Amino acid sequence: MSPPPPPTDPTNLQASNITGTSVTLSWDASTGHVTGYKILYRLSAPGSQLETLVSNTDNTDTSYMVSNLKPDTAYAFRVIAIGLGGESQMSNFVRMNTDAPQSTPLPTAPANLQASNITAASVVLSWDDPADTSITGYKIVYRIPSPGSQLETLVSNTGSADTSYMVSSLEPNTAYVFRVISIGSGGESQMSNFVRIDTPGS
């Protein structure tokens, strides 16, 4: 008894649900004694060759999710039907580009920075809640307003989304300028407005 002929070629190969690392391939079913599909790919670059991504899906499903792709990369795919009679010819090519990585936006800057409860050695800084859930803490910077003075970091990260902070260990009878920066998963925000205080004498 002679073996059955190879399955017919898969047709209408398409790509959907494209992300930075995956794509769903779908195609019209081959006819004949189909037992699975082989999925081939190549990078859409000069000189690249087709390589086997999946040697046999071992089922007759006509879709397959390809994962572990590189972001912002061009790929081309083809599909081959596998059956008792061997392999079909290749399907049409489908070309796609994975999505570029999405950058996390910078957090919202604090606003309306104010100073209260000023003593010779401390001050309470407070600011409006930026209403940004990405914020994980705040950086507090300061300078003594004199010619050539530069902003310095007083607190690198409060480690809290609280919108007030008591600064201590200040010098009496001294002028200070403060600014606050939001910290989040996307990095650091722009600076808040500045607030100037003068500590009283001890």
GROMACS .gro file of C-alpha atoms in nm:
model
  202
    1MET     CA    1   0.000   0.000   0.000
    2SER     CA    2   0.152   0.331  -0.105
    3PRO     CA    3   0.185   0.610   0.155
    4PRO     CA    4  -0.060   0.899   0.137
    5PRO     CA    5   0.050   1.215  -0.041
    6PRO     CA    6   0.193   1.504   0.162
    7PRO     CA    7  -0.057   1.750   0.306
    8THR     CA    8  -0.148   2.058   0.109
    9ASP     CA    9   0.043   2.376   0.181
   10PRO     CA   10  -0.072   2.601   0.467
   11THR     CA   11  -0.209   2.928   0.331
   12ASN     CA   12  -0.297   3.277   0.449
   13LEU     CA   13  -0.030   3.287   0.722
   14GLN     CA   14  -0.085   3.596   0.938
   15ALA     CA   15   0.066   3.756   1.247
   16SER     CA   16  -0.134   3.913   1.531
   17ASN     CA   17  -0.109   4.005   1.900
   18ILE     CA   18   0.241   4.140   1.846
   19THR     CA   19   0.432   4.247   2.158
   20GLY     CA   20   0.796   4.321   2.227
   21THR     CA   21   0.874   3.951   2.276
   22SER     CA   22   0.595   3.748   2.118
   23VAL     CA   23   0.358   3.707   1.824
   24THR     CA   24   0.066   3.478   1.742
   25LEU     CA   25   0.085   3.309   1.402
   26SER     CA   26  -0.231   3.174   1.240
   27TRP     CA   27  -0.303   3.012   0.905
   28ASP     CA   28  -0.565   2.826   0.705
   29ALA     CA   29  -0.555   2.452   0.767
   30SER     CA   30  -0.383   2.215   0.529
   31THR     CA   31  -0.581   1.919   0.400
   32GLY     CA   32  -0.472   1.558   0.391
   33HIS     CA   33  -0.320   1.346   0.666
   34VAL     CA   34  -0.194   1.634   0.884
   35THR     CA   35  -0.028   1.549   1.216
   36GLY     CA   36   0.140   1.880   1.296
   37TYR     CA   37   0.313   2.187   1.162
   38LYS     CA   38   0.674   2.301   1.137
   39ILE     CA   39   0.741   2.670   1.200
   40LEU     CA   40   1.037   2.840   1.037
   41TYR     CA   41   1.173   3.189   1.085
   42ARG     CA   42   1.449   3.423   0.984
   43LEU     CA   43   1.554   3.770   1.079
   44SER     CA   44   1.456   4.020   0.812
   45ALA     CA   45   1.815   4.117   0.741
   46PRO     CA   46   2.040   4.068   0.436
   47GLY     CA   47   2.198   3.723   0.429
   48SER     CA   48   1.982   3.570   0.701
   49GLN     CA   49   1.864   3.213   0.645
   50LEU     CA   50   1.548   3.029   0.742
   51GLU     CA   51   1.586   2.833   1.064
   52THR     CA   52   1.356   2.587   1.236
   53LEU     CA   53   1.179   2.739   1.532
   54VAL     CA   54   0.946   2.445   1.604
   55SER     CA   55   1.021   2.114   1.431
   56ASN     CA   56   0.670   1.977   1.492
   57THR     CA   57   0.380   2.124   1.687
   58ASP     CA   58   0.241   1.767   1.712
   59ASN     CA   59  -0.116   1.889   1.673
   60THR     CA   60  -0.346   2.019   1.402
   61ASP     CA   61  -0.408   2.358   1.564
   62THR     CA   62  -0.376   2.636   1.309
   63SER     CA   63  -0.228   2.896   1.541
   64TYR     CA   64   0.088   2.915   1.747
   65MET     CA   65   0.223   3.174   1.988
   66VAL     CA   66   0.592   3.238   1.934
   67SER     CA   67   0.770   3.374   2.243
   68ASN     CA   68   1.120   3.478   2.349
   69LEU     CA   69   1.161   3.717   2.056
   70LYS     CA   70   1.387   4.021   2.070
   71PRO     CA   71   1.218   4.361   2.106
   72ASP     CA   72   1.224   4.605   1.815
   73THR     CA   73   1.334   4.335   1.571
   74ALA     CA   74   1.205   4.234   1.226
   75TYR     CA   75   1.116   3.867   1.172
   76ALA     CA   76   0.980   3.662   0.882
   77PHE     CA   77   0.791   3.335   0.938
   78ARG     CA   78   0.674   3.044   0.724
   79VAL     CA   79   0.482   2.728   0.814
   80ILE     CA   80   0.499   2.373   0.673
   81ALA     CA   81   0.236   2.103   0.725
   82ILE     CA   82   0.359   1.762   0.842
   83GLY     CA   83   0.167   1.443   0.771
   84LEU     CA   84   0.194   1.071   0.714
   85GLY     CA   85   0.302   1.138   0.357
   86GLY     CA   86   0.580   1.380   0.451
   87GLU     CA   87   0.597   1.758   0.448
   88SER     CA   88   0.410   2.012   0.240
   89GLN     CA   89   0.565   2.304   0.062
   90MET     CA   90   0.610   2.621   0.266
   91SER     CA   91   0.331   2.868   0.330
   92ASN     CA   92   0.351   3.231   0.231
   93PHE     CA   93   0.591   3.454   0.423
   94VAL     CA   94   0.462   3.681   0.694
   95ARG     CA   95   0.683   3.963   0.814
   96MET     CA   96   0.645   4.154   1.139
   97ASN     CA   97   0.832   4.380   1.377
   98THR     CA   98   0.825   4.324   1.750
   99ASP     CA   99   0.738   4.628   1.956
  100ALA     CA  100   1.013   4.851   2.089
  101PRO     CA  101   1.065   4.845   2.466
  102GLN     CA  102   0.841   5.094   2.638
  103SER     CA  103   1.022   5.344   2.852
  104THR     CA  104   0.872   5.418   3.190
  105PRO     CA  105   0.776   5.786   3.216
  106LEU     CA  106   0.941   6.007   3.473
  107PRO     CA  107   0.740   6.063   3.789
  108THR     CA  108   0.546   6.385   3.839
  109ALA     CA  109   0.740   6.666   4.006
  110PRO     CA  110   0.634   6.783   4.352
  111ALA     CA  111   0.459   7.120   4.364
  112ASN     CA  112   0.382   7.388   4.621
  113LEU     CA  113   0.681   7.311   4.845
  114GLN     CA  114   0.642   7.491   5.178
  115ALA     CA  115   0.830   7.518   5.507
  116SER     CA  116   0.677   7.523   5.855
  117ASN     CA  117   0.765   7.464   6.221
  118ILE     CA  118   1.101   7.635   6.176
  119THR     CA  119   1.336   7.614   6.473
  120ALA     CA  120   1.706   7.686   6.516
  121ALA     CA  121   1.788   7.328   6.415
  122SER     CA  122   1.496   7.193   6.212
  123VAL     CA  123   1.219   7.260   5.965
  124VAL     CA  124   0.923   7.063   5.831
  125LEU     CA  125   0.900   7.058   5.452
  126SER     CA  126   0.568   6.968   5.289
  127TRP     CA  127   0.441   6.961   4.932
  128ASP     CA  128   0.132   6.871   4.733
  129ASP     CA  129   0.074   6.504   4.660
  130PRO     CA  130   0.159   6.455   4.290
  131ALA     CA  131  -0.104   6.175   4.273
  132ASP     CA  132   0.143   5.955   4.086
  133THR     CA  133   0.137   5.589   4.190
  134SER     CA  134   0.485   5.529   4.045
  135ILE     CA  135   0.646   5.744   4.315
  136THR     CA  136   0.840   5.543   4.573
  137GLY     CA  137   1.017   5.823   4.757
  138TYR     CA  138   1.157   6.175   4.739
  139LYS     CA  139   1.501   6.329   4.719
  140ILE     CA  140   1.557   6.645   4.920
  141VAL     CA  141   1.828   6.885   4.809
  142TYR     CA  142   1.944   7.210   4.963
  143ARG     CA  143   2.197   7.488   4.946
  144ILE     CA  144   2.306   7.775   5.165
  145PRO     CA  145   2.235   8.088   4.959
  146SER     CA  146   2.578   8.241   4.925
  147PRO     CA  147   2.786   8.325   4.617
  148GLY     CA  148   2.900   8.009   4.439
  149SER     CA  149   2.697   7.768   4.654
  150GLN     CA  150   2.561   7.457   4.481
  151LEU     CA  151   2.267   7.231   4.551
  152GLU     CA  152   2.364   6.931   4.759
  153THR     CA  153   2.172   6.616   4.844
  154LEU     CA  154   2.036   6.618   5.196
  155VAL     CA  155   1.828   6.298   5.167
  156SER     CA  156   1.892   6.074   4.865
  157ASN     CA  157   1.562   5.889   4.905
  158THR     CA  158   1.303   5.920   5.180
  159GLY     CA  159   1.185   5.568   5.089
  160SER     CA  160   0.826   5.676   5.139
  161ALA     CA  161   0.548   5.842   4.942
  162ASP     CA  162   0.476   6.070   5.240
  163THR     CA  163   0.457   6.434   5.130
  164SER     CA  164   0.626   6.589   5.432
  165TYR     CA  165   0.969   6.553   5.586
  166MET     CA  166   1.133   6.699   5.896
  167VAL     CA  167   1.485   6.820   5.828
  168SER     CA  168   1.702   6.828   6.139
  169SER     CA  169   2.061   6.912   6.235
  170LEU     CA  170   2.042   7.259   6.081
  171GLU     CA  171   2.263   7.544   6.195
  172PRO     CA  172   2.101   7.830   6.388
  173ASN     CA  173   2.081   8.176   6.237
  174THR     CA  174   2.141   8.037   5.887
  175ALA     CA  175   1.959   8.071   5.555
  176TYR     CA  176   1.871   7.754   5.360
  177VAL     CA  177   1.707   7.686   5.026
  178PHE     CA  178   1.531   7.352   4.972
  179ARG     CA  179   1.389   7.170   4.670
  180VAL     CA  180   1.229   6.825   4.640
  181ILE     CA  181   1.245   6.566   4.360
  182SER     CA  182   1.010   6.270   4.308
  183ILE     CA  183   1.168   5.925   4.267
  184GLY     CA  184   0.991   5.644   4.081
  185SER     CA  185   1.042   5.344   3.857
  186GLY     CA  186   1.109   5.576   3.561
  187GLY     CA  187   1.382   5.771   3.740
  188GLU     CA  188   1.375   6.118   3.893
  189SER     CA  189   1.134   6.403   3.822
  190GLN     CA  190   1.211   6.766   3.766
  191MET     CA  191   1.270   6.970   4.081
  192SER     CA  192   0.991   7.132   4.277
  193ASN     CA  193   0.979   7.504   4.339
  194PHE     CA  194   1.235   7.619   4.592
  195VAL     CA  195   1.155   7.735   4.942
  196ARG     CA  196   1.389   7.952   5.148
  197ILE     CA  197   1.402   7.962   5.526
  198ASP     CA  198   1.608   8.142   5.789
  199THR     CA  199   1.665   7.950   6.109
  200PRO     CA  200   1.646   8.165   6.421
  201GLY     CA  201   1.933   8.205   6.662
  202SER     CA  202   1.968   7.938   6.926
   0.00000   0.00000   0.00000
